[in-house]
Amino acid sequence: MRFSSFVSMAVVAGASICAALPTDLTTFLLVTTSQLDTGRNTSELKAVYATSLYDPFHQPALLLRLIGPGYGSLPNFTLASGTLSTTAQGPFGSTMYVYNSTVVTAGQELQFLASAQPAGNLALDEGYLLTVDGEREGWTICEGALETDVLSWKGTAEDCVKTYLHAVREAPY
Ligand SMILES: *[C@@H]1O[C@H](CO)[C@@H](O)[C@H](O)[C@H]1NC(C)=O
Ligand SMILES: *[C@@H]1O[C@H](CO)[C@@H](O)[C@H](O)[C@H]1NC(C)=O
Ligand SMILES: *[C@@H]1O[C@H](CO)[C@@H](O)[C@H](O)[C@H]1NC(C)=O
């Protein structure tokens, strides 16, 4: 059903197929890339990395880290009321919880808590580009604990590298 409506949309939209594709996403993966524009093939985004949830110290908040090939699975996200939601295991065992992103602030990691959150400040620009308060630029990859590359908003540490965050359907690798 979704596929056939996508096909008819693609036929009508013709050349704008690339822009139309991500708009159809209700659940998506998040990838980092140095490329602003969306791409037809996630694998071909510049400097693309898959992301995964990460709990460095059995702390309440999960973070998002970059993960290379060889992962088991990648988290799915949905976005509502400016807040990202995903499911993940709680810190003390195998029970799955819905984790919700907290309001994103400058200089802090993107964080997820297993509790209800107030309306957030995230949105998908043009259906694929994750923004904070409407700003497209500001995501940074910074070295976190245990030499892990962690996603933050406007990180200022010397090792932080700017990136874009894209919502995609397919894993890049
Ligand atoms: C996407 O690109 C990768 C790398 O260039 C290629 O191996 C893969 O077949 C492509 N996938 C599709 C669906 O075109
Ligand atoms: C993510 O969502 C897709 C499509 O709904 C589903 O096939 C897949 O099993 C989900 N993956 C996880 C880890 O929940
Ligand atoms: C996360 O937010 C959703 C939507 O507000 C809510 O239904 C869910 O209970 C929250 N997760 C937890 C563990 O409270």
PDB file of C-alpha atoms and ligand atoms in Angstrom:
ATOM      1  CA  MET A   1       0.000   0.000   0.000  1.00  0.00           C
ATOM      2  CA  ARG A   2       2.669   2.446   1.000  1.00  0.00           C
ATOM      3  CA  PHE A   3       4.870   1.232  -1.813  1.00  0.00           C
ATOM      4  CA  SER A   4       2.222   1.686  -4.503  1.00  0.00           C
ATOM      5  CA  SER A   5       1.381   5.209  -3.340  1.00  0.00           C
ATOM      6  CA  PHE A   6       5.093   5.957  -3.397  1.00  0.00           C
ATOM      7  CA  VAL A   7       5.348   4.724  -6.979  1.00  0.00           C
ATOM      8  CA  SER A   8       2.446   6.833  -8.203  1.00  0.00           C
ATOM      9  CA  MET A   9       3.852   9.849  -6.390  1.00  0.00           C
ATOM     10  CA  ALA A  10       7.215   9.228  -8.046  1.00  0.00           C
ATOM     11  CA  VAL A  11       5.620   9.070 -11.463  1.00  0.00           C
ATOM     12  CA  VAL A  12       3.851  12.378 -10.921  1.00  0.00           C
ATOM     13  CA  ALA A  13       6.772  14.064  -9.236  1.00  0.00           C
ATOM     14  CA  GLY A  14       9.335  12.863 -11.736  1.00  0.00           C
ATOM     15  CA  ALA A  15      12.627  14.574 -11.061  1.00  0.00           C
ATOM     16  CA  SER A  16      11.732  15.452  -7.473  1.00  0.00           C
ATOM     17  CA  ILE A  17      11.711  11.770  -6.485  1.00  0.00           C
ATOM     18  CA  CYS A  18      14.701  12.321  -4.195  1.00  0.00           C
ATOM     19  CA  ALA A  19      12.915  15.004  -2.215  1.00  0.00           C
ATOM     20  CA  ALA A  20       9.664  13.058  -2.148  1.00  0.00           C
ATOM     21  CA  LEU A  21      11.076   9.807  -0.821  1.00  0.00           C
ATOM     22  CA  PRO A  22      11.950  10.702   2.772  1.00  0.00           C
ATOM     23  CA  THR A  23       8.654  12.568   3.298  1.00  0.00           C
ATOM     24  CA  ASP A  24       6.997   9.174   3.341  1.00  0.00           C
ATOM     25  CA  LEU A  25       8.951   8.081   6.429  1.00  0.00           C
ATOM     26  CA  THR A  26       7.056   7.567   9.635  1.00  0.00           C
ATOM     27  CA  THR A  27       9.695   5.402  11.248  1.00  0.00           C
ATOM     28  CA  PHE A  28      13.244   5.987  10.234  1.00  0.00           C
ATOM     29  CA  LEU A  29      16.896   5.473  11.050  1.00  0.00           C
ATOM     30  CA  LEU A  30      19.170   8.397  11.810  1.00  0.00           C
ATOM     31  CA  VAL A  31      22.505   8.728  10.026  1.00  0.00           C
ATOM     32  CA  THR A  32      25.177  11.393  10.165  1.00  0.00           C
ATOM     33  CA  THR A  33      26.643  12.748   6.944  1.00  0.00           C
ATOM     34  CA  SER A  34      28.671  15.748   5.823  1.00  0.00           C
ATOM     35  CA  GLN A  35      26.130  16.207   3.016  1.00  0.00           C
ATOM     36  CA  LEU A  36      23.228  18.659   3.336  1.00  0.00           C
ATOM     37  CA  ASP A  37      21.167  17.335   0.407  1.00  0.00           C
ATOM     38  CA  THR A  38      19.208  14.133   0.631  1.00  0.00           C
ATOM     39  CA  GLY A  39      20.340  11.195  -1.465  1.00  0.00           C
ATOM     40  CA  ARG A  40      18.499   8.399  -3.210  1.00  0.00           C
ATOM     41  CA  ASN A  41      20.895   5.822  -1.785  1.00  0.00           C
ATOM     42  CA  THR A  42      21.897   6.143   1.872  1.00  0.00           C
ATOM     43  CA  SER A  43      25.147   4.271   1.231  1.00  0.00           C
ATOM     44  CA  GLU A  44      26.284   7.035  -1.086  1.00  0.00           C
ATOM     45  CA  LEU A  45      25.822   9.967   1.316  1.00  0.00           C
ATOM     46  CA  LYS A  46      29.173  11.630   1.983  1.00  0.00           C
ATOM     47  CA  ALA A  47      30.970  10.384   5.102  1.00  0.00           C
ATOM     48  CA  VAL A  48      27.838   8.556   6.202  1.00  0.00           C
ATOM     49  CA  TYR A  49      27.609   6.769   9.559  1.00  0.00           C
ATOM     50  CA  ALA A  50      24.834   4.740  11.126  1.00  0.00           C
ATOM     51  CA  THR A  51      23.837   5.686  14.667  1.00  0.00           C
ATOM     52  CA  SER A  52      22.922   3.582  17.654  1.00  0.00           C
ATOM     53  CA  LEU A  53      21.816   4.204  21.211  1.00  0.00           C
ATOM     54  CA  TYR A  54      24.512   4.120  23.811  1.00  0.00           C
ATOM     55  CA  ASP A  55      24.663   3.997  27.567  1.00  0.00           C
ATOM     56  CA  PRO A  56      28.225   4.760  28.667  1.00  0.00           C
ATOM     57  CA  PHE A  57      27.860   4.377  32.432  1.00  0.00           C
ATOM     58  CA  HIS A  58      24.463   2.794  33.187  1.00  0.00           C
ATOM     59  CA  GLN A  59      23.151   6.323  33.494  1.00  0.00           C
ATOM     60  CA  PRO A  60      19.444   7.096  32.939  1.00  0.00           C
ATOM     61  CA  ALA A  61      19.951   8.957  29.653  1.00  0.00           C
ATOM     62  CA  LEU A  62      20.877   7.116  26.487  1.00  0.00           C
ATOM     63  CA  LEU A  63      23.043   8.949  23.952  1.00  0.00           C
ATOM     64  CA  LEU A  64      23.445   8.495  20.211  1.00  0.00           C
ATOM     65  CA  ARG A  65      26.791   7.249  18.970  1.00  0.00           C
ATOM     66  CA  LEU A  66      28.231   6.508  15.563  1.00  0.00           C
ATOM     67  CA  ILE A  67      28.504   2.844  14.771  1.00  0.00           C
ATOM     68  CA  GLY A  68      30.388   1.083  11.997  1.00  0.00           C
ATOM     69  CA  PRO A  69      29.555  -2.070  10.081  1.00  0.00           C
ATOM     70  CA  GLY A  70      29.016  -5.177  12.208  1.00  0.00           C
ATOM     71  CA  TYR A  71      26.240  -3.874  14.451  1.00  0.00           C
ATOM     72  CA  GLY A  72      23.390  -6.229  15.372  1.00  0.00           C
ATOM     73  CA  SER A  73      20.497  -3.873  14.657  1.00  0.00           C
ATOM     74  CA  LEU A  74      19.858  -0.149  14.462  1.00  0.00           C
ATOM     75  CA  PRO A  75      17.221   1.776  16.425  1.00  0.00           C
ATOM     76  CA  ASN A  76      14.058   2.975  14.686  1.00  0.00           C
ATOM     77  CA  PHE A  77      12.776   6.452  15.468  1.00  0.00           C
ATOM     78  CA  THR A  78       9.490   8.280  15.236  1.00  0.00           C
ATOM     79  CA  LEU A  79       9.016  12.031  15.649  1.00  0.00           C
ATOM     80  CA  ALA A  80       6.003  13.677  17.281  1.00  0.00           C
ATOM     81  CA  SER A  81       5.586  16.984  19.140  1.00  0.00           C
ATOM     82  CA  GLY A  82       9.228  17.825  18.486  1.00  0.00           C
ATOM     83  CA  THR A  83      10.374  14.707  20.329  1.00  0.00           C
ATOM     84  CA  LEU A  84      12.049  11.591  18.958  1.00  0.00           C
ATOM     85  CA  SER A  85      10.921   8.241  20.321  1.00  0.00           C
ATOM     86  CA  THR A  86      12.522   4.832  20.049  1.00  0.00           C
ATOM     87  CA  THR A  87      12.467   1.553  21.934  1.00  0.00           C
ATOM     88  CA  ALA A  88      15.440   0.254  23.864  1.00  0.00           C
ATOM     89  CA  GLN A  89      16.312  -1.990  26.741  1.00  0.00           C
ATOM     90  CA  GLY A  90      16.302  -0.418  30.162  1.00  0.00           C
ATOM     91  CA  PRO A  91      19.582  -0.289  32.094  1.00  0.00           C
ATOM     92  CA  PHE A  92      18.811  -3.261  34.355  1.00  0.00           C
ATOM     93  CA  GLY A  93      17.720  -6.091  32.133  1.00  0.00           C
ATOM     94  CA  SER A  94      15.847  -7.012  29.050  1.00  0.00           C
ATOM     95  CA  THR A  95      12.610  -5.034  29.502  1.00  0.00           C
ATOM     96  CA  MET A  96      11.995  -2.740  26.526  1.00  0.00           C
ATOM     97  CA  TYR A  97      10.960   0.858  27.141  1.00  0.00           C
ATOM     98  CA  VAL A  98       9.953   3.732  24.921  1.00  0.00           C
ATOM     99  CA  TYR A  99      12.740   6.288  25.182  1.00  0.00           C
ATOM    100  CA  ASN A 100      11.951   9.915  24.383  1.00  0.00           C
ATOM    101  CA  SER A 101      14.405  12.655  23.471  1.00  0.00           C
ATOM    102  CA  THR A 102      14.787  15.523  25.908  1.00  0.00           C
ATOM    103  CA  VAL A 103      14.718  19.167  24.794  1.00  0.00           C
ATOM    104  CA  VAL A 104      17.955  19.732  22.876  1.00  0.00           C
ATOM    105  CA  THR A 105      20.262  22.448  24.191  1.00  0.00           C
ATOM    106  CA  ALA A 106      23.582  23.819  22.959  1.00  0.00           C
ATOM    107  CA  GLY A 107      26.679  22.084  24.248  1.00  0.00           C
ATOM    108  CA  GLN A 108      24.858  18.909  25.256  1.00  0.00           C
ATOM    109  CA  GLU A 109      24.495  15.453  23.791  1.00  0.00           C
ATOM    110  CA  LEU A 110      21.229  14.369  22.197  1.00  0.00           C
ATOM    111  CA  GLN A 111      19.683  12.467  25.111  1.00  0.00           C
ATOM    112  CA  PHE A 112      16.863   9.961  25.505  1.00  0.00           C
ATOM    113  CA  LEU A 113      15.008   9.138  28.726  1.00  0.00           C
ATOM    114  CA  ALA A 114      12.523   6.365  29.483  1.00  0.00           C
ATOM    115  CA  SER A 115       9.932   8.859  30.665  1.00  0.00           C
ATOM    116  CA  ALA A 116       7.364  11.195  29.147  1.00  0.00           C
ATOM    117  CA  GLN A 117       8.910  14.431  27.904  1.00  0.00           C
ATOM    118  CA  PRO A 118       7.494  17.901  27.263  1.00  0.00           C
ATOM    119  CA  ALA A 119       7.160  19.052  23.644  1.00  0.00           C
ATOM    120  CA  GLY A 120      10.620  19.117  22.103  1.00  0.00           C
ATOM    121  CA  ASN A 121      12.389  21.346  19.599  1.00  0.00           C
ATOM    122  CA  LEU A 122      13.154  18.822  16.852  1.00  0.00           C
ATOM    123  CA  ALA A 123      11.652  18.707  13.362  1.00  0.00           C
ATOM    124  CA  LEU A 124      12.323  17.116   9.992  1.00  0.00           C
ATOM    125  CA  ASP A 125      13.042  19.812   7.425  1.00  0.00           C
ATOM    126  CA  GLU A 126      11.870  18.734   3.940  1.00  0.00           C
ATOM    127  CA  GLY A 127      11.031  15.373   5.472  1.00  0.00           C
ATOM    128  CA  TYR A 128      14.606  14.218   6.043  1.00  0.00           C
ATOM    129  CA  LEU A 129      16.847  16.768   7.766  1.00  0.00           C
ATOM    130  CA  LEU A 130      16.673  16.820  11.555  1.00  0.00           C
ATOM    131  CA  THR A 131      16.618  20.404  12.832  1.00  0.00           C
ATOM    132  CA  VAL A 132      16.705  21.966  16.299  1.00  0.00           C
ATOM    133  CA  ASP A 133      14.514  25.056  16.744  1.00  0.00           C
ATOM    134  CA  GLY A 134      14.416  25.160  12.940  1.00  0.00           C
ATOM    135  CA  GLU A 135      18.218  25.281  12.607  1.00  0.00           C
ATOM    136  CA  ARG A 136      19.735  22.808  10.177  1.00  0.00           C
ATOM    137  CA  GLU A 137      23.322  23.325  11.225  1.00  0.00           C
ATOM    138  CA  GLY A 138      24.687  22.715  14.676  1.00  0.00           C
ATOM    139  CA  TRP A 139      24.937  18.941  15.073  1.00  0.00           C
ATOM    140  CA  THR A 140      28.403  17.889  16.106  1.00  0.00           C
ATOM    141  CA  ILE A 141      30.201  14.592  16.533  1.00  0.00           C
ATOM    142  CA  CYS A 142      32.440  14.769  19.577  1.00  0.00           C
ATOM    143  CA  GLU A 143      34.574  12.198  21.285  1.00  0.00           C
ATOM    144  CA  GLY A 144      32.735  10.927  24.337  1.00  0.00           C
ATOM    145  CA  ALA A 145      33.694   8.481  27.046  1.00  0.00           C
ATOM    146  CA  LEU A 146      35.643   5.383  26.022  1.00  0.00           C
ATOM    147  CA  GLU A 147      36.714   7.029  22.728  1.00  0.00           C
ATOM    148  CA  THR A 148      33.212   6.766  21.314  1.00  0.00           C
ATOM    149  CA  ASP A 149      31.939   9.298  18.775  1.00  0.00           C
ATOM    150  CA  VAL A 150      28.792  10.784  20.276  1.00  0.00           C
ATOM    151  CA  LEU A 151      26.243  13.168  18.772  1.00  0.00           C
ATOM    152  CA  SER A 152      25.744  16.536  20.407  1.00  0.00           C
ATOM    153  CA  TRP A 153      24.222  19.912  19.521  1.00  0.00           C
ATOM    154  CA  LYS A 154      26.744  22.735  19.102  1.00  0.00           C
ATOM    155  CA  GLY A 155      29.519  20.895  20.871  1.00  0.00           C
ATOM    156  CA  THR A 156      32.499  23.165  21.416  1.00  0.00           C
ATOM    157  CA  ALA A 157      35.286  20.739  22.337  1.00  0.00           C
ATOM    158  CA  GLU A 158      38.326  20.891  20.067  1.00  0.00           C
ATOM    159  CA  ASP A 159      37.693  17.458  18.578  1.00  0.00           C
ATOM    160  CA  CYS A 160      34.079  18.150  17.583  1.00  0.00           C
ATOM    161  CA  VAL A 161      33.250  17.806  13.887  1.00  0.00           C
ATOM    162  CA  LYS A 162      30.184  19.344  12.241  1.00  0.00           C
ATOM    163  CA  THR A 163      27.644  17.005  10.715  1.00  0.00           C
ATOM    164  CA  TYR A 164      24.083  16.800   9.431  1.00  0.00           C
ATOM    165  CA  LEU A 165      21.531  14.334  10.737  1.00  0.00           C
ATOM    166  CA  HIS A 166      19.361  12.655   8.107  1.00  0.00           C
ATOM    167  CA  ALA A 167      16.266  10.494   8.597  1.00  0.00           C
ATOM    168  CA  VAL A 168      16.580   7.560   6.205  1.00  0.00           C
ATOM    169  CA  ARG A 169      14.796   4.328   5.444  1.00  0.00           C
ATOM    170  CA  GLU A 170      17.762   2.104   4.603  1.00  0.00           C
ATOM    171  CA  ALA A 171      20.861   1.523   6.693  1.00  0.00           C
ATOM    172  CA  PRO A 172      23.993   2.788   4.923  1.00  0.00           C
ATOM    173  CA  TYR A 173      25.867  -0.495   5.544  1.00  0.00           C
TER     174      TYR A 173
HETATM  175  C1  LIG B   1      23.598   1.914  -3.056  1.00  0.00           C
HETATM  176  O1  LIG B   1      24.961   2.211  -3.243  1.00  0.00           O
HETATM  177  C2  LIG B   1      25.833   1.147  -2.874  1.00  0.00           C
HETATM  178  C3  LIG B   1      27.251   1.670  -2.954  1.00  0.00           C
HETATM  179  O2  LIG B   1      27.474   2.424  -4.098  1.00  0.00           O
HETATM  180  C4  LIG B   1      25.569  -0.048  -3.787  1.00  0.00           C
HETATM  181  O3  LIG B   1      26.405  -1.118  -3.415  1.00  0.00           O
HETATM  182  C5  LIG B   1      24.108  -0.459  -3.639  1.00  0.00           C
HETATM  183  O4  LIG B   1      23.819  -1.492  -4.559  1.00  0.00           O
HETATM  184  C6  LIG B   1      23.174   0.709  -3.913  1.00  0.00           C
HETATM  185  N1  LIG B   1      21.814   0.320  -3.589  1.00  0.00           N
HETATM  186  C7  LIG B   1      20.797   0.560  -4.394  1.00  0.00           C
HETATM  187  C8  LIG B   1      19.461   0.099  -3.921  1.00  0.00           C
HETATM  188  O5  LIG B   1      20.928   1.113  -5.484  1.00  0.00           O
HETATM  189  C1  LIG B   2      12.167  -0.868  12.335  1.00  0.00           C
HETATM  190  O1  LIG B   2      11.016  -0.647  11.565  1.00  0.00           O
HETATM  191  C2  LIG B   2      10.925  -1.483  10.436  1.00  0.00           C
HETATM  192  C3  LIG B   2       9.736  -1.028   9.626  1.00  0.00           C
HETATM  193  O2  LIG B   2       8.636  -0.736  10.439  1.00  0.00           O
HETATM  194  C4  LIG B   2      10.802  -2.925  10.923  1.00  0.00           C
HETATM  195  O3  LIG B   2      10.743  -3.787   9.810  1.00  0.00           O
HETATM  196  C5  LIG B   2      12.010  -3.277  11.760  1.00  0.00           C
HETATM  197  O4  LIG B   2      11.853  -4.574  12.306  1.00  0.00           O
HETATM  198  C6  LIG B   2      12.152  -2.272  12.888  1.00  0.00           C
HETATM  199  N1  LIG B   2      13.400  -2.556  13.571  1.00  0.00           N
HETATM  200  C7  LIG B   2      13.484  -2.527  14.888  1.00  0.00           C
HETATM  201  C8  LIG B   2      14.826  -2.803  15.451  1.00  0.00           C
HETATM  202  O5  LIG B   2      12.525  -2.258  15.593  1.00  0.00           O
HETATM  203  C1  LIG B   3       7.603   8.466  25.943  1.00  0.00           C
HETATM  204  O1  LIG B   3       6.671   9.386  25.411  1.00  0.00           O
HETATM  205  C2  LIG B   3       5.480   8.771  24.951  1.00  0.00           C
HETATM  206  C3  LIG B   3       4.655   9.852  24.284  1.00  0.00           C
HETATM  207  O2  LIG B   3       4.516  10.949  25.131  1.00  0.00           O
HETATM  208  C4  LIG B   3       4.774   8.102  26.096  1.00  0.00           C
HETATM  209  O3  LIG B   3       3.625   7.430  25.635  1.00  0.00           O
HETATM  210  C5  LIG B   3       5.706   7.091  26.737  1.00  0.00           C
HETATM  211  O4  LIG B   3       5.116   6.555  27.877  1.00  0.00           O
HETATM  212  C6  LIG B   3       7.025   7.755  27.121  1.00  0.00           C
HETATM  213  N1  LIG B   3       7.923   6.709  27.628  1.00  0.00           N
HETATM  214  C7  LIG B   3       7.970   6.401  28.924  1.00  0.00           C
HETATM  215  C8  LIG B   3       8.888   5.256  29.273  1.00  0.00           C
HETATM  216  O5  LIG B   3       7.363   7.022  29.773  1.00  0.00           O
END
